[in-house]
GROMACS .gro file of C-alpha atoms in nm:
model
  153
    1UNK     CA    1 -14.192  -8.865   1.725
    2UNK     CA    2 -13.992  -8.818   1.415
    3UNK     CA    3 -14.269  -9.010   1.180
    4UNK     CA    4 -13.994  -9.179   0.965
    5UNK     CA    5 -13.819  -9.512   0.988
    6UNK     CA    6 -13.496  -9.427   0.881
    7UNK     CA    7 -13.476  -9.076   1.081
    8UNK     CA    8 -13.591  -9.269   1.374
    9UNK     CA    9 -13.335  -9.531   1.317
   10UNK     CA   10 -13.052  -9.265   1.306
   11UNK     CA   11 -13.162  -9.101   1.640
   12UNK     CA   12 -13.170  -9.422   1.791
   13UNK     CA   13 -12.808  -9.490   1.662
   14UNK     CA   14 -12.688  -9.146   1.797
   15UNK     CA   15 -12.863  -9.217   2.163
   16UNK     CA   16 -12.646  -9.538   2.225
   17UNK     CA   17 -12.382  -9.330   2.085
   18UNK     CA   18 -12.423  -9.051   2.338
   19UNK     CA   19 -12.491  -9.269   2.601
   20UNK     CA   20 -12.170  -9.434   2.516
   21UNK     CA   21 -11.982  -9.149   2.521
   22UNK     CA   22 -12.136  -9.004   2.825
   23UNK     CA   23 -12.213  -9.255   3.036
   24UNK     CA   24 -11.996  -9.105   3.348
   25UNK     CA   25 -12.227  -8.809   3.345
   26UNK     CA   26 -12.512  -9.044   3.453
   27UNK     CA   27 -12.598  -9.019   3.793
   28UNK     CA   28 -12.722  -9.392   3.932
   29UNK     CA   29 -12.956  -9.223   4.152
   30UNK     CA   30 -13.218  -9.181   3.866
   31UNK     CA   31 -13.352  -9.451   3.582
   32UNK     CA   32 -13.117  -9.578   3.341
   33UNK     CA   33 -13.416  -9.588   3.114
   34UNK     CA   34 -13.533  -9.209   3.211
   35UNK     CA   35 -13.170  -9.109   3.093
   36UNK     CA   36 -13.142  -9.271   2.770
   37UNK     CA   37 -13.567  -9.125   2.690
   38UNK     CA   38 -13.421  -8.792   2.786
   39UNK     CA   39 -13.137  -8.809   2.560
   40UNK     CA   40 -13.332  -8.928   2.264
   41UNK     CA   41 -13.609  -8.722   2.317
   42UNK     CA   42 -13.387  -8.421   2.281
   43UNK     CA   43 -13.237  -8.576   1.975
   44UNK     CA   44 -13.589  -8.600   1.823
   45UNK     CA   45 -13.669  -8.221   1.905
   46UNK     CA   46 -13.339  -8.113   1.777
   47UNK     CA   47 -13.435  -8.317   1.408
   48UNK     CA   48 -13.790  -8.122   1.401
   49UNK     CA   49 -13.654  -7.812   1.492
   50UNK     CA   50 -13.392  -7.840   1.189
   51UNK     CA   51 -13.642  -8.017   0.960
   52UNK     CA   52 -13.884  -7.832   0.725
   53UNK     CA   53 -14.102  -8.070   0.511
   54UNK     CA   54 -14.324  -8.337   0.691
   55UNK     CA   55 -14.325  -8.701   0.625
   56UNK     CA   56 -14.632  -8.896   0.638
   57UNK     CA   57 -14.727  -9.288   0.602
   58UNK     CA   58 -14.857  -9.227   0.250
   59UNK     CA   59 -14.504  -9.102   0.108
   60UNK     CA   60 -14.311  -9.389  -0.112
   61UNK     CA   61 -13.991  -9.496   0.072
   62UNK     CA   62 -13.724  -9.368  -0.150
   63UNK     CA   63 -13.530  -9.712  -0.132
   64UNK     CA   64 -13.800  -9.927  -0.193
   65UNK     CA   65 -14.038  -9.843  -0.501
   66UNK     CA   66 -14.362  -9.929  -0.452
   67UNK     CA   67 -14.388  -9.983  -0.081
   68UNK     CA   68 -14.493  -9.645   0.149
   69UNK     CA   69 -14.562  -9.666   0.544
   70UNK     CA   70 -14.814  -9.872   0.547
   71UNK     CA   71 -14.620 -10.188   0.453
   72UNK     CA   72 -14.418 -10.084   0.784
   73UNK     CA   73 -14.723 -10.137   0.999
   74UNK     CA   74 -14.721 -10.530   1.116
   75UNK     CA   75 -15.038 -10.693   1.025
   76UNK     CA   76 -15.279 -10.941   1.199
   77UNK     CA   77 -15.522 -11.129   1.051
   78UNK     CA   78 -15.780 -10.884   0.989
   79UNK     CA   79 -16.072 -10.830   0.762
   80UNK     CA   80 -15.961 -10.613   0.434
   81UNK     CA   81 -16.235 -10.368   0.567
   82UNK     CA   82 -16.126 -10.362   0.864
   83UNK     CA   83 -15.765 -10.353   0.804
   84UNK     CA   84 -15.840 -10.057   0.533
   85UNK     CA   85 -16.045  -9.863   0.844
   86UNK     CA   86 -15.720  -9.880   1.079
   87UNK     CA   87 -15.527  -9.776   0.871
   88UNK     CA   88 -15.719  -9.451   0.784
   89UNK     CA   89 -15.776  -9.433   1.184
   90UNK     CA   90 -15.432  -9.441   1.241
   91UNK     CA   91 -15.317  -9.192   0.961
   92UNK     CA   92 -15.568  -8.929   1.102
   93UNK     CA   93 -15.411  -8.949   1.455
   94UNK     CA   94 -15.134  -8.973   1.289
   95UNK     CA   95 -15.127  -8.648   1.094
   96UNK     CA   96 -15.305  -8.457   1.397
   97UNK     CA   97 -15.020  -8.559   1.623
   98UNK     CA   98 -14.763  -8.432   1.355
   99UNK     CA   99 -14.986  -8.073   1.335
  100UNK     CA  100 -14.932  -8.015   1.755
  101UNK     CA  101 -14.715  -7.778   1.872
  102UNK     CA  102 -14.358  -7.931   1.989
  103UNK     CA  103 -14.401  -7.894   2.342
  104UNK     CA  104 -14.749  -8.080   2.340
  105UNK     CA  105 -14.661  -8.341   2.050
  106UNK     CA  106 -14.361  -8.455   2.285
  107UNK     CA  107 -14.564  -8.535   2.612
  108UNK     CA  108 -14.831  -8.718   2.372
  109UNK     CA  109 -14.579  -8.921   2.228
  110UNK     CA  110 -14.387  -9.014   2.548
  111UNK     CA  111 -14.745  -9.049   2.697
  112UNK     CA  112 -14.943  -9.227   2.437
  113UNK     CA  113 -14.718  -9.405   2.261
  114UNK     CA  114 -14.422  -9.486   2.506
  115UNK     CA  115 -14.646  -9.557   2.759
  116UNK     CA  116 -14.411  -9.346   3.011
  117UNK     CA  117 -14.541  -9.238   3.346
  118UNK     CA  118 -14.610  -8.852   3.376
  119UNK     CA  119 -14.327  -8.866   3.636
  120UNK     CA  120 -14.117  -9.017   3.411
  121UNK     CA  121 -14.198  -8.793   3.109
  122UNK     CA  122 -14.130  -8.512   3.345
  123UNK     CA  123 -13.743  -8.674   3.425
  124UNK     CA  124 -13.733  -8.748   3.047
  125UNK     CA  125 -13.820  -8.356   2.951
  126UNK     CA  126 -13.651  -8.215   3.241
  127UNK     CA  127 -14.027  -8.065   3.439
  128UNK     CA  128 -14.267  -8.051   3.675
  129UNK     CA  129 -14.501  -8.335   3.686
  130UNK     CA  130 -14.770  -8.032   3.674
  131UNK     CA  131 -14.641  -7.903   3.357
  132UNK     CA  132 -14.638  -8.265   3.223
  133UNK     CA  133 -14.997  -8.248   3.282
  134UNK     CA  134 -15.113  -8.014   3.145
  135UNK     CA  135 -14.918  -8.011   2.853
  136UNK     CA  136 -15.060  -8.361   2.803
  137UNK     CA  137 -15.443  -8.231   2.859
  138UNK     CA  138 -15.356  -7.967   2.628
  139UNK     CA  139 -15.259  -8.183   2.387
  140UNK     CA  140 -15.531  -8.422   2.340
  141UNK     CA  141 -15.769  -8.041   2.375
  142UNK     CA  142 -15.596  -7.988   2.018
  143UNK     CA  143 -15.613  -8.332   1.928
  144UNK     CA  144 -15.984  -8.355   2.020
  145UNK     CA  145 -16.052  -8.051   1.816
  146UNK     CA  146 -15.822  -8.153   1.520
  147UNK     CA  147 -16.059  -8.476   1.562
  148UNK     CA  148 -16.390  -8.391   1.592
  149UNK     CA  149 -16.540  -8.319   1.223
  150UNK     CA  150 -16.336  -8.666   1.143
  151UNK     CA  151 -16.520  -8.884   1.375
  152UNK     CA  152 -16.197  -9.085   1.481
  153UNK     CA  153 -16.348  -9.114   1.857
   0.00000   0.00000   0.00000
């Protein structure tokens, strides 16, 4: 959700942290795994909120010159060309998932790229599974439009 290693890193530290420190406010009757999604889902919509510039895969990491977010993607033995095409592919997505609107860009990510249920995207976020829906349809309606003159699909 966040886009950046090092931010995601830190909001992973402060779940476990959180959980931690709140575990007796868990109730056993739901997921443990819903709980902790929830809490760092909220974590990662508190960091956008308070964050102004965007950072995207073809920014240098500031600790390591010469290498941007691409070296951070794990390879497999691919062709160059084909390698070279992913990578474009995914940077598209990429930046047309960072352009949504919060409230869509979080079901897509819990969706797409957690692979959570829409039931459990609705614990994690705290809403109907209906909302979850449609938030999710209307989603990949901007994405699709985003999308289209780029022939990603």
């Amino acid at each position: 959700m966040l886009s950046n290693r090092h931010e995601a890193e830190d909001i992973v530290q402060e779940t476990f942290l959180r959980v931690y420190k709140n575990f007796n406010r868990y109730d056993e009757k739901q997921k443990f795994s819903t709980w902790i999604y929830r809490i760092a889902t909220n974590l990662c919509i508190d960091r956008l909120r308070k964050r102004k510039p965007n950072y995207y895969l073809d920014a240098g990491m500031n600790d390591q010159e010469g290498v941007d977010g691409y070296a951070l993607i794990p390879g497999d033995e691919r062709t160059p060309e084909s390698e070279y095409l992913l990578s474009e592919t995914q940077a598209t997505i990429h930046q047309a998932i960072e352009g949504l609107p919060a409230k869509y860009k979080s079901v897509i990510v819990l969706r797409y790229l957690q692979d959570l249920s829409l039931q459990e995207i609705g614990d994690v976020l705290d809403m109907p599974v209906t909302t979850v829906k449609t938030r999710v349809h209307r989603g990949r309606e901007f994405l699709r439009k985003k999308l289209e003159h780029k022939a990603v699909f």
